[in-house]
XYZ file of C-alpha atoms in Angstrom:
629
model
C 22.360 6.393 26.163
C 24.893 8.334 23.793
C 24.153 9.249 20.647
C 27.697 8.751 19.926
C 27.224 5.055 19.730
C 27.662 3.144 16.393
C 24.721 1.897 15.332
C 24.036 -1.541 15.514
C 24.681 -3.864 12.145
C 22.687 -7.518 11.270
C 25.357 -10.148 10.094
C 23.917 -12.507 7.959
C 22.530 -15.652 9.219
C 24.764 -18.316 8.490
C 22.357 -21.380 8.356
C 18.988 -21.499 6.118
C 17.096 -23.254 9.433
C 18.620 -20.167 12.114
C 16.913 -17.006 13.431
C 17.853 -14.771 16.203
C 16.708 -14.174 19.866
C 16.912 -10.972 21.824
C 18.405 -11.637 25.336
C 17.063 -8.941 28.033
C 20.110 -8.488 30.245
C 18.582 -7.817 34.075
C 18.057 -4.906 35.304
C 15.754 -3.825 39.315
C 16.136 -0.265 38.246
C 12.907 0.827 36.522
C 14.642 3.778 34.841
C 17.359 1.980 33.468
C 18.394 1.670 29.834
C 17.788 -1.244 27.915
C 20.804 -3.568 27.288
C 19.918 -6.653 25.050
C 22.741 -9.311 23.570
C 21.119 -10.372 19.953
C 22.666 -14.082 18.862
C 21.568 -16.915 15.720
C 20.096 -19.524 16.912
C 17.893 -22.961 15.245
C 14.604 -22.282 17.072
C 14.056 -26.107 17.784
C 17.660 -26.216 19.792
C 17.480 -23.683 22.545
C 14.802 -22.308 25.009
C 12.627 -19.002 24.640
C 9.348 -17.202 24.577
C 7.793 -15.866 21.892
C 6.977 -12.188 22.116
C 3.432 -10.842 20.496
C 2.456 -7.056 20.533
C 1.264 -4.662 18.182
C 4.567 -2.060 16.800
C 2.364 0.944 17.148
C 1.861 4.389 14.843
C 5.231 5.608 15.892
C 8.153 4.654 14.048
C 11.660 3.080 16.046
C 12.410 5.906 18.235
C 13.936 4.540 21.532
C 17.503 3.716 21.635
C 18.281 0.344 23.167
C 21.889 -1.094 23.754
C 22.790 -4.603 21.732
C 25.747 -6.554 22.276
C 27.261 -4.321 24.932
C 28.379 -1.032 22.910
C 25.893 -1.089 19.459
C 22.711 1.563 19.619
C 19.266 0.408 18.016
C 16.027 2.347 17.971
C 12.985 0.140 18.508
C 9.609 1.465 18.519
C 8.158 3.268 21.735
C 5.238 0.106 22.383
C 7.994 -2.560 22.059
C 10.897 -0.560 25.073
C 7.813 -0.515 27.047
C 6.851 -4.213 26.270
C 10.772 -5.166 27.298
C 10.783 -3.345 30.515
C 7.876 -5.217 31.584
C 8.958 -8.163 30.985
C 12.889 -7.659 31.791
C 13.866 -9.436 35.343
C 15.844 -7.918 38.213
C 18.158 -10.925 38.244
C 18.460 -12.999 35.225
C 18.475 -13.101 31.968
C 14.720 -13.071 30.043
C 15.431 -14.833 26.392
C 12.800 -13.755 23.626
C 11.967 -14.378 19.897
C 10.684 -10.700 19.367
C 10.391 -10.144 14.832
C 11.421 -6.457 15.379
C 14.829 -7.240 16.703
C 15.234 -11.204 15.301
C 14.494 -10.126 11.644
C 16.676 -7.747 10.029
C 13.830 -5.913 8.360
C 15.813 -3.708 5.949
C 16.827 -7.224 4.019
C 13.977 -8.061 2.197
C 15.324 -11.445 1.075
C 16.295 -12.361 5.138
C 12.964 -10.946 5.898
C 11.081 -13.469 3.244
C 12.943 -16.863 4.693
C 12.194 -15.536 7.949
C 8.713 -14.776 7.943
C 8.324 -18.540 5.989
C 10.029 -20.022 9.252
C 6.976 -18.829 11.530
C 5.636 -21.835 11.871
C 8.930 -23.189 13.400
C 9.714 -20.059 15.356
C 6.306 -20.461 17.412
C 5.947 -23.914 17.725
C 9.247 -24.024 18.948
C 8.739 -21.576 21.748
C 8.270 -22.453 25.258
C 5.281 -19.806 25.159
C 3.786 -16.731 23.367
C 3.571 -13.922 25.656
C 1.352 -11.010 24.579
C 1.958 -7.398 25.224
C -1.585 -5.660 25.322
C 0.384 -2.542 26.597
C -0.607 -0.791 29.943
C -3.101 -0.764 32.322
C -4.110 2.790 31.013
C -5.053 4.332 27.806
C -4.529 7.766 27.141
C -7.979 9.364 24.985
C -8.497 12.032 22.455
C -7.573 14.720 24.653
C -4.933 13.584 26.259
C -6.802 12.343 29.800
C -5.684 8.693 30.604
C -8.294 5.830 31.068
C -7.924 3.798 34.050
C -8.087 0.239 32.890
C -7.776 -1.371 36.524
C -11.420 -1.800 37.569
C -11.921 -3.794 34.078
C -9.287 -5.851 34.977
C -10.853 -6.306 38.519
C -14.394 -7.238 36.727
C -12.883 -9.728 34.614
C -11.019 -11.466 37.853
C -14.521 -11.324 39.674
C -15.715 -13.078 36.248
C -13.144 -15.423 36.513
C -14.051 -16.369 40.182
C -17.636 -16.290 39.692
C -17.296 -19.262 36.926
C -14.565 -20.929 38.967
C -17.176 -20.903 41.921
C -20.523 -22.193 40.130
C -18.769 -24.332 37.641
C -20.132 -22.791 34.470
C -19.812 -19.802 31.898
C -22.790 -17.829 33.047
C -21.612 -14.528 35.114
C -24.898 -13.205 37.132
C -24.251 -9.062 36.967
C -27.465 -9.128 38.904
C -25.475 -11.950 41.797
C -22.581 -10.434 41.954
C -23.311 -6.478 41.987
C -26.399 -6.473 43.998
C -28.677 -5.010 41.486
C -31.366 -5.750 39.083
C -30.256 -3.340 36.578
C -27.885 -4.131 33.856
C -24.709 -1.654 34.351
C -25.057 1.982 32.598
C -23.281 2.883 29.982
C -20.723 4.596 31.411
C -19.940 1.875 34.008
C -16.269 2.226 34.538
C -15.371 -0.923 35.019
C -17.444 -2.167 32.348
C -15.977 0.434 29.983
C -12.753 -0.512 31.249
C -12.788 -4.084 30.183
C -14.840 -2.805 26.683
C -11.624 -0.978 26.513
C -9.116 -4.045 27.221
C -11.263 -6.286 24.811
C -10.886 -3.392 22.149
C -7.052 -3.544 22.246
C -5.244 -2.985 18.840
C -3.266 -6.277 19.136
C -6.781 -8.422 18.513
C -7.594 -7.112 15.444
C -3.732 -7.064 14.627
C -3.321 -9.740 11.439
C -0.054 -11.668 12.506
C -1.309 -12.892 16.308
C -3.887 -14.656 14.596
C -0.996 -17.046 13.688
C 0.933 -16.526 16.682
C -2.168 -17.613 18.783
C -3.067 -20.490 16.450
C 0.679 -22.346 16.345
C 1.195 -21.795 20.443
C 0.248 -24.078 22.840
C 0.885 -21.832 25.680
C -0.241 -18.669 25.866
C -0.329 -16.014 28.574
C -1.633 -12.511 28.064
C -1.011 -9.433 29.831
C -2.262 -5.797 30.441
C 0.153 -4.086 32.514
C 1.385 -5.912 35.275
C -2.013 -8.522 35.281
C -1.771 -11.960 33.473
C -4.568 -13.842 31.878
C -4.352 -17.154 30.378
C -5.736 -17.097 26.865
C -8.030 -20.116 28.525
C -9.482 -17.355 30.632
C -9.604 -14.502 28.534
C -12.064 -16.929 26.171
C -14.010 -17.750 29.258
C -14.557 -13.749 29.783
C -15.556 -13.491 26.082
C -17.648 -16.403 26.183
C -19.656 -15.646 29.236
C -20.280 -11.648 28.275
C -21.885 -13.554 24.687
C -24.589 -14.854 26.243
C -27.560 -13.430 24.290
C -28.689 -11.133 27.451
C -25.182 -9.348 27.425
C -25.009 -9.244 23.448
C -28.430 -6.895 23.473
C -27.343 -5.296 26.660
C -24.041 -4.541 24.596
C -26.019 -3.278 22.118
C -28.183 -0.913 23.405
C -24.840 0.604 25.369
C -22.859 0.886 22.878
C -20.487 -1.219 25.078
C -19.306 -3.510 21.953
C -17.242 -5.793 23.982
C -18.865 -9.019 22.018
C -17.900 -7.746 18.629
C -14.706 -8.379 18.677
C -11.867 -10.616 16.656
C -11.104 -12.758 19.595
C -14.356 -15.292 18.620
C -12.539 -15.394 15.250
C -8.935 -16.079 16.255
C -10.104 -18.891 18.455
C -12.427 -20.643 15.972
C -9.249 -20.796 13.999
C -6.902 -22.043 16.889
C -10.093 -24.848 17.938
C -9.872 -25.951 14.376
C -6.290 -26.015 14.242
C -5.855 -28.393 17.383
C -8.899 -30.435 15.777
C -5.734 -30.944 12.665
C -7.926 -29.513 10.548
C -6.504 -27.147 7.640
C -8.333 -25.369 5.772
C -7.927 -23.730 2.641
C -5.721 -20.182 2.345
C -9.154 -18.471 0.622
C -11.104 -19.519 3.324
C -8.625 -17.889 5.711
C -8.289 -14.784 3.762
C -12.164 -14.312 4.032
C -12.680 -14.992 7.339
C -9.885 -12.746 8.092
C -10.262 -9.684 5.744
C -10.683 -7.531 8.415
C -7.757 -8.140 10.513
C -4.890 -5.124 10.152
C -1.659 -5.440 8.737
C 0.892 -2.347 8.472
C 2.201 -3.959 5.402
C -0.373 -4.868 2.920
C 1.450 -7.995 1.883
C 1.054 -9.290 5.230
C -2.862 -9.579 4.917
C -1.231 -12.897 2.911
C 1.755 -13.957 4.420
C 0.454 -13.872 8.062
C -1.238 -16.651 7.234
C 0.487 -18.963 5.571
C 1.526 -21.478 8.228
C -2.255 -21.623 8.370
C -3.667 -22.676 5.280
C -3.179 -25.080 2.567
C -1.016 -23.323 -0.309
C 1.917 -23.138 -2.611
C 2.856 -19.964 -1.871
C 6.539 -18.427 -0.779
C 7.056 -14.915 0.990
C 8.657 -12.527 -1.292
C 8.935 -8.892 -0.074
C 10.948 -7.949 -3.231
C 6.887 -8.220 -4.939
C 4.381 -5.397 -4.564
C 1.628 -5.466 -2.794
C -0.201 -5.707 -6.160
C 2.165 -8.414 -7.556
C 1.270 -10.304 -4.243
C -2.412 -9.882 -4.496
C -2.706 -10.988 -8.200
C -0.565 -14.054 -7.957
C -2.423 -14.755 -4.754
C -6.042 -14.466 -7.048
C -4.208 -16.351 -10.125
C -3.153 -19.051 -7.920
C -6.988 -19.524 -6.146
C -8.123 -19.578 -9.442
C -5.876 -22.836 -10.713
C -6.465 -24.500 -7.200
C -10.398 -24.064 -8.177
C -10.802 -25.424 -11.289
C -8.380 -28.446 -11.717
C -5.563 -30.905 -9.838
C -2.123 -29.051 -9.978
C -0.656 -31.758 -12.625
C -3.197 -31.063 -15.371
C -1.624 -27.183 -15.701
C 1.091 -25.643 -16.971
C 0.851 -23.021 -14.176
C 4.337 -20.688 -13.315
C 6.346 -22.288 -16.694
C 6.772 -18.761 -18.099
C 4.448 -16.416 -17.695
C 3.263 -17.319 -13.360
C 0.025 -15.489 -14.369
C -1.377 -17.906 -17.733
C -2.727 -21.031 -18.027
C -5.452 -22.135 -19.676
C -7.061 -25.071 -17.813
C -9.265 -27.873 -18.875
C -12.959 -28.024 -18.028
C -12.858 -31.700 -16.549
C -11.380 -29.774 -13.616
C -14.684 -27.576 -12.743
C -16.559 -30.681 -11.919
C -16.173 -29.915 -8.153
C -18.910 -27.193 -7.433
C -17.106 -26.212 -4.235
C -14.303 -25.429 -5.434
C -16.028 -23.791 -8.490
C -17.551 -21.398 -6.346
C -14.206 -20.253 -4.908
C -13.833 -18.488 -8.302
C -17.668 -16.922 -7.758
C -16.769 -15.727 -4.263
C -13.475 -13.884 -5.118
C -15.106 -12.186 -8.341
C -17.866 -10.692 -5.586
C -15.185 -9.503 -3.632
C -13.376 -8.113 -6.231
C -14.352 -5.019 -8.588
C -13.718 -1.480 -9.315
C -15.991 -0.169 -6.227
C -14.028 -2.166 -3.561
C -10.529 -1.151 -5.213
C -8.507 1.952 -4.502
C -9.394 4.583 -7.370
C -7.023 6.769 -6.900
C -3.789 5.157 -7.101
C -1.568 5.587 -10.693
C -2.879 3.124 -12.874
C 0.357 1.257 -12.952
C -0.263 0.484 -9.450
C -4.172 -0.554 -9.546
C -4.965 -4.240 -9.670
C -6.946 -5.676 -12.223
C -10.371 -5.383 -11.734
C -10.894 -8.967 -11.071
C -8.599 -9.551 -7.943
C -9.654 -8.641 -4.599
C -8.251 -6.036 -2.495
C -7.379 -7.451 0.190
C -6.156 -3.888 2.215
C -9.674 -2.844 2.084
C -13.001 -3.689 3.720
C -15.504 -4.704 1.429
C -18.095 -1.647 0.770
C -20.920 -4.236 1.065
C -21.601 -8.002 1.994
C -21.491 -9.607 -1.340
C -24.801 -11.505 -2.295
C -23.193 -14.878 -1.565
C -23.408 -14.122 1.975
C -27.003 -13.230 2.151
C -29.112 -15.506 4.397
C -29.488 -19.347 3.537
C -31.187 -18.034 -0.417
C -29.203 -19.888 -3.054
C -28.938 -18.430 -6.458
C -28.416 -20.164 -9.715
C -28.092 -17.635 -12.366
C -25.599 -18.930 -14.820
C -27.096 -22.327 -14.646
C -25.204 -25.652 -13.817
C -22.649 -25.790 -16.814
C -18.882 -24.587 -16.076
C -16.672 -22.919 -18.703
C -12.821 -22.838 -19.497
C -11.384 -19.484 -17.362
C -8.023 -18.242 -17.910
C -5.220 -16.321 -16.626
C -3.846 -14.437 -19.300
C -0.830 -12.098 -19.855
C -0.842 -8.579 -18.917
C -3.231 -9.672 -15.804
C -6.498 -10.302 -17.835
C -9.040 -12.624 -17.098
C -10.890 -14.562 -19.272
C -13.867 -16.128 -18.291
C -17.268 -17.464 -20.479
C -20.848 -16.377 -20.180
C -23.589 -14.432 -21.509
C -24.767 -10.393 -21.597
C -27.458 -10.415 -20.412
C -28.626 -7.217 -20.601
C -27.097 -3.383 -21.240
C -28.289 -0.951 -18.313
C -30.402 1.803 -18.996
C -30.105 3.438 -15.845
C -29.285 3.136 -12.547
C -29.039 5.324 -9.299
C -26.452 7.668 -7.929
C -27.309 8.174 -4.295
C -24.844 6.228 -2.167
C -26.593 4.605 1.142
C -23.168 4.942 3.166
C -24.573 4.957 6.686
C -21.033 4.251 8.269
C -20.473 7.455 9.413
C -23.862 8.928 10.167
C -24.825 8.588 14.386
C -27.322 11.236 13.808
C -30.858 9.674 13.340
C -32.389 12.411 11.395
C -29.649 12.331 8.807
C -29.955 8.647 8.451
C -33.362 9.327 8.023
C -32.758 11.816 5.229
C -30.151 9.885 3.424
C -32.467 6.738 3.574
C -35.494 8.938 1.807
C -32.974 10.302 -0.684
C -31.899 6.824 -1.393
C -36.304 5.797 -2.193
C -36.987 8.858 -4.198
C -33.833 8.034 -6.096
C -35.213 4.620 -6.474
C -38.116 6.180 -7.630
C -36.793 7.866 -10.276
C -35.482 4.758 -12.143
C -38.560 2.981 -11.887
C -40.199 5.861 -13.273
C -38.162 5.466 -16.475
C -39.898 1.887 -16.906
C -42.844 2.452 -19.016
C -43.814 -1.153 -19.649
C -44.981 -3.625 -17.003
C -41.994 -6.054 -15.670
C -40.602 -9.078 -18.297
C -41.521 -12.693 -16.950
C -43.979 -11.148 -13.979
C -45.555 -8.835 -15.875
C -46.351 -6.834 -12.504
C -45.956 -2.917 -12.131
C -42.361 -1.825 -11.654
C -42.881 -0.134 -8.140
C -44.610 -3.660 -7.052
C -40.944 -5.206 -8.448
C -39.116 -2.261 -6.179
C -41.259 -3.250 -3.234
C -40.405 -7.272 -3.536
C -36.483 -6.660 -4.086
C -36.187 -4.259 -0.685
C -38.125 -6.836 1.158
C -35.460 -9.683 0.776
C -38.111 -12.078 -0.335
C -35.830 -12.735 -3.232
C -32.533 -12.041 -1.680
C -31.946 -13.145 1.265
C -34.186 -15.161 4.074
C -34.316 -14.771 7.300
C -32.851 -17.392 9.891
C -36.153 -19.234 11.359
C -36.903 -18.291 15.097
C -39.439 -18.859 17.821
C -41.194 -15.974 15.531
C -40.495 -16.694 12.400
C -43.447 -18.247 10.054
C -42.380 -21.042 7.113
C -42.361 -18.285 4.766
C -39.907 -16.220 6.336
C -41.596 -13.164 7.446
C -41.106 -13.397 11.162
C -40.209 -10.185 12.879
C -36.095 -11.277 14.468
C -36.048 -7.739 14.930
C -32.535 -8.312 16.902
C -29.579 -6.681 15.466
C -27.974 -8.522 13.231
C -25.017 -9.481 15.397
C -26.849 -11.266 17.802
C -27.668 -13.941 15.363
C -25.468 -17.037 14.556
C -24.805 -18.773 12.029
C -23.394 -22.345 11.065
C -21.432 -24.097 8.867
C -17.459 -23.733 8.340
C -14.904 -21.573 9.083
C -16.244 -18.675 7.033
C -20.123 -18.977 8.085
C -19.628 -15.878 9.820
C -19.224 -13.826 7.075
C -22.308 -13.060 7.188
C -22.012 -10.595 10.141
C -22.187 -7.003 9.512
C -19.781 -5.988 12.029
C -17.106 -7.488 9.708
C -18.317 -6.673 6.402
C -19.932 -3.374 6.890
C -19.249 -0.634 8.675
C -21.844 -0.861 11.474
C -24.499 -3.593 12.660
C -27.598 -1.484 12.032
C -27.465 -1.512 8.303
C -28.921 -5.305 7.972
C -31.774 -4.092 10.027
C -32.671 -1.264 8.238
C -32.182 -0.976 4.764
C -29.985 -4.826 4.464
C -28.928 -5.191 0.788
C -29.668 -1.602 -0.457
C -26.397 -0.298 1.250
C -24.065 0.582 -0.715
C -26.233 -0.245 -3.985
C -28.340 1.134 -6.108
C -31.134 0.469 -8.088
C -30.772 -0.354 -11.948
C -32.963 -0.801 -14.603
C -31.938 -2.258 -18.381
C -33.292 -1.671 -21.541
C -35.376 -4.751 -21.552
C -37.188 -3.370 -18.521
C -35.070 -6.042 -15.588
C -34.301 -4.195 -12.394
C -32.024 -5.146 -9.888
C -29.160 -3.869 -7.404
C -25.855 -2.858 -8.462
C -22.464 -1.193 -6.636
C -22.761 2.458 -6.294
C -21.263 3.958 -9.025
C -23.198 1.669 -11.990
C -23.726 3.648 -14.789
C -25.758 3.491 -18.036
C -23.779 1.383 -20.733
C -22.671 -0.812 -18.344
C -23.647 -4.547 -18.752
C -25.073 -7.416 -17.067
C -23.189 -10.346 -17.434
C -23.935 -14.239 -16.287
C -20.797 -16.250 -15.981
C -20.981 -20.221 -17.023
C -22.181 -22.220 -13.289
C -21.926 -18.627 -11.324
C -24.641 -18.411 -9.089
C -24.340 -14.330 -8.945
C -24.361 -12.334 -12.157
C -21.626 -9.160 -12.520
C -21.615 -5.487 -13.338
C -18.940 -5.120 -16.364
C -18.032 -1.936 -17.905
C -17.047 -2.122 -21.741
C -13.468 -0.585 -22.304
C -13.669 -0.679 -26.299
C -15.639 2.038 -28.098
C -16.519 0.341 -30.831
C -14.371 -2.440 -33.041
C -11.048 -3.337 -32.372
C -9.552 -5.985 -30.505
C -11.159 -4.182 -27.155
C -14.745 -5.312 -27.940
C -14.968 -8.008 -25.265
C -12.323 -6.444 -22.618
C -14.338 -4.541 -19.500
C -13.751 -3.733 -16.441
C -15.477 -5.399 -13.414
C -17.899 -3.218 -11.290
C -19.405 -5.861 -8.712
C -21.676 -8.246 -8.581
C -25.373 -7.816 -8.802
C -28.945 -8.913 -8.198
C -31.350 -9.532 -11.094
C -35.385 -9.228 -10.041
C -36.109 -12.665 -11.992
C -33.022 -13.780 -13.642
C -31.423 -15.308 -10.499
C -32.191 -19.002 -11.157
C -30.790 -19.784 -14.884
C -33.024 -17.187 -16.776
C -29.970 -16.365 -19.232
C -29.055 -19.774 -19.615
C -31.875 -21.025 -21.113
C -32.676 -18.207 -23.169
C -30.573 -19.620 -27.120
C -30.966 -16.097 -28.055
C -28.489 -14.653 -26.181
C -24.729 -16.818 -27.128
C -21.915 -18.038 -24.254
C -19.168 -15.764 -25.640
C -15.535 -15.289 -23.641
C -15.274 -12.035 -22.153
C -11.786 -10.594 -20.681
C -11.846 -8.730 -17.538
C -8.432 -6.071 -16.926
């Protein structure tokens, strides 16, 4: 293509209800350039498919032709995406966002990422680029995906032919053994089922709102039907440990998560935009304020796309607004008049516990230690909102096992938004920490056992060392500290484990299976609870569980309990009104002054002993309002 070509300009759409579509002109010459004719459309008046595919690492780089003389780059994934799907003899009309949307207007770009919904539903199908049946490694070699795609049509046939979602390795290759590691077409499918565009945050929507969906890897097409039915039948429990023991991961994978949603979404059920934002945390989005706007055709909200806000300004309205939705009906507020970030709401509204504990479960996923630290502090978010372009450094307490806490008793306060992004929110100190560990049990990126090994017995002598500072036997118990240490890192009082075949009434069964080979039940979110999406790697819940990424504290009334790495001495314990989890806070003032009660949140925490209303009934210590920046 010349370079001489003038590039090609977006006119503004000339209707509030129009987008574009990308018209592949034909083309039986594999070589040839791309020639596309771009027009405005309404989405519910014309026929198309809906493209899905991941942009890549590689910015727009390969010049296509639009509307017979105009030159556009488009990234390198997307020209190969288009030549796949272009015909030899007629025109191929698709929805495709990096060629519909002009991206460089932020205002077009807002309305049109608010018109998903529409775009999708109105499509005659989603197609989904996976990319080729290769994938080049590391070093350059390519991977030959075609014997995965082979095993997953023998899968296919197999369940066609015996009526059920059971695949027999043993039936179908002629062995008793489970295939080794380095099985190619087992690691070839691993490999398919590992594709970027599942964990990618936007086809979660695209999936959801389509009711036709066909996926392909290079020139092979699978139904998303079938490409559940694949997933399904390598879950069995037999193929999860096998899986395991391979390191052939092909279970632990977003696809489970994406469908729940899409089965709950055909069921007309809607469920809250929190509860989509935790159950999707982990999902990648190139642009952080995507982690929220790819979901809002999804969830119940009041929220418009605005890519003129920041990331941050996103994240805190996003946290002010879950906040309001919590504690009381919309009419009772004076949310958004002037300042969108205060309002002071009445306490009739926290009558709902459920809701109420919306507020507890986005302060534990909040905090200092699950923030970027070393952005300019202009740009931080306040310590209280959730950042949502992270993975959480640990599974918050709330998620532990079927344990229920209780620490800040059954009565709810008055929490509110205030200017300058502060949160205000009643309770009790509880205590002032003493001390409190500084090893940090980060196993993530440790695959040597010897060093995991070494970091673990760093992580008990360090232990050791705070209990060593207690002198006096432990308040309320009045047992020996180390017999304290010993009960905390054996989950008696944290977390219990899910009852099996093994497992006694009290709990102490030996489910020695990796954690994700468990299930939970419940919602949309009961999944939560598995490592693969919270931590960094399965193993830590069955080795050292809730100590990762904690650390051990002790306060100057002799309470120990864990804490997020990086608690330090001075900083308090504090038990919100009705929160079931008490929280780390840092004081900011030094001593009078109208910074007294302003800190910074740290994390949640556990208390040995102070987990089931403790603070609450203690009149000594007075509810007080505390603001968090």
């Amino acid at each position: 293509m010349p370079q001489t070509q003038t590039p090609f300009r977006y006119e503004r759409l000339t209707s509030a209800s129009a987008t574009r579509l990308v018209h592949i002109q034909p083309s039986s010459a594999t070589g040839s350039g791309l020639v596309v004719r771009i027009e405005e459309v309404h989405p519910n008046q014309v026929e198309y498919d809906a493209l899905s595919y991941t942009w890549g690492t590689s910015e727009p780089n390969k010049p296509i032709t639009v509307n017979n003389d105009r030159r556009l780059l488009v990234t390198e994934n997307l020209a190969k995406a288009m030549r796949r799907f272009r015909h030899p003899t007629e025109v191929v009309s698709m929805w495709i966002d990096q060629l519909c949307i002009n991206q460089s207007n932020l205002r077009e770009r807002s309305h049109q990422v608010a018109m998903m919904g529409t775009i999708y539903r109105s499509a005659r199908k989603v197609i989904v680029w996976l990319g080729e049946d290769y994938q080049v490694l590391e070093n350059g070699t390519k991977l030959n995906l075609k014997p995965g795609l082979i095993l997953a049509n023998r899968i296919l046939d197999s369940i066609r032919r015996d009526g059920d979602s059971k695949f027999d390795w043993v039936i179908l290759s002629g062995s008793s053994r489970f295939p080794s590691p380095g099985n190619k077409p087992w690691q070839a499918l691993a490999a398919i089922l590992r594709r970027p565009w599942f964990g990618r945050m936007w086809v979660i929507q695209e999936v959801v709102l389509s009711s036709c969906i066909e996926v392909y890897c290079g020139e092979k097409m699978f139904t998303w039907e079938e490409v559940g039915q694949i997933v399904d039948c390598l879950d069995s429990e037999d193929y999860r440990n096998y899986n395991i023991r391979n390191s052939e991961l092909v279970t632990e994978l977003p696809f489970a998560r994406i469908n729940r949603i899409k089965k709950q979404h055909e069921r007309g059920m809607r469920p809250d935009l929190f509860e989509l934002m935790l159950a999707c945390r982990h999902f990648g989005a190139t642009d952080e304020r995507d982690k929220i706007y790819a979901l809002l055709e999804l969830g119940e909200h009041d929220i418009t796309p605005d890519y003129n806000m920041t990331s941050k300004d996103v994240f805190v309205d996003f946290a002010a607004r879950t906040i309001q939705t919590a504690q009381q009906p919309r009419y009772c507020c004076d949310y958004g008049n002037e300042n969108p970030h205060h309002f002071n709401c009445c306490v009739e509204g926290l009558k709902d516990k459920d809701k109420y504990l919306r507020i507890m479960t986005m302060l534990c996923c909040a905090g200092a230690t699950n923030q970027k630290q070393t952005l300019p502090r202009s740009e931080q978010l306040p310590s209280w909102v959730p950042d949502w372009s992270l993975p959480l450094k640990v599974r918050p307490f709330c998620f532990w096992g079927s344990k229920t806490f209780a620490a800040g008793g059954s009565e709810y306060g008055e929490i509110s938004v205030l200017e300058n992004g502060r949160l205000s929110i009643p309770g009790k100190i509880f205590d002032t920490i003493k001390a409190a560990g500084s090893v940090n049990l980060n196993l993530s990126d440790i695959t040597d056992a010897k060093a995991e090994r070494d970091l673990i017995a760093q992580w008990y002598t360090d232990c050791n060392h705070i209990v060593a500072q207690n002198l006096n036997r432990y308040p309320v118990t009045g047992k020996e500290p180390r017999v304290v240490l010993k009960k905390i890192l054996e989950h008696n009082d944290i977390g219990e484990t899910r009852k099996t075949p093994t497992t006694t009434d009290d709990g102490d069964g030996d489910d020695d299976r990796p954690a994700n080979t468990r299930r939970s039940s419940g919602n949309l979110i009961d999944d939560l609870a598995s490592p693969q999406w919270v931590l960094p790697a399965d193993h830590y819940e069955s080795t050292m569980g809730v100590a990762v990424g904690r650390v051990l504290f002790l306060t100057l009334n002799g309470y120990m309990g864990l804490s997020p790495h990086g608690t330090r001495d001075g900083d308090v314990v504090f038990v919100m009104l009705g929160c079931d989890i008490p929280f780390v806070l840092r004081p900011v003032g030094s001593g009078g002054g109208s910074d007294d009660d302003s800190y910074v949140l740290v994390g949640e925490c556990y208390v040995y002993k102070a987990m089931d209303g403790e603070a609450m009934r203690d009149d000594t210590r007075p509810v007080r309002d505390v603001t968090i920046i």
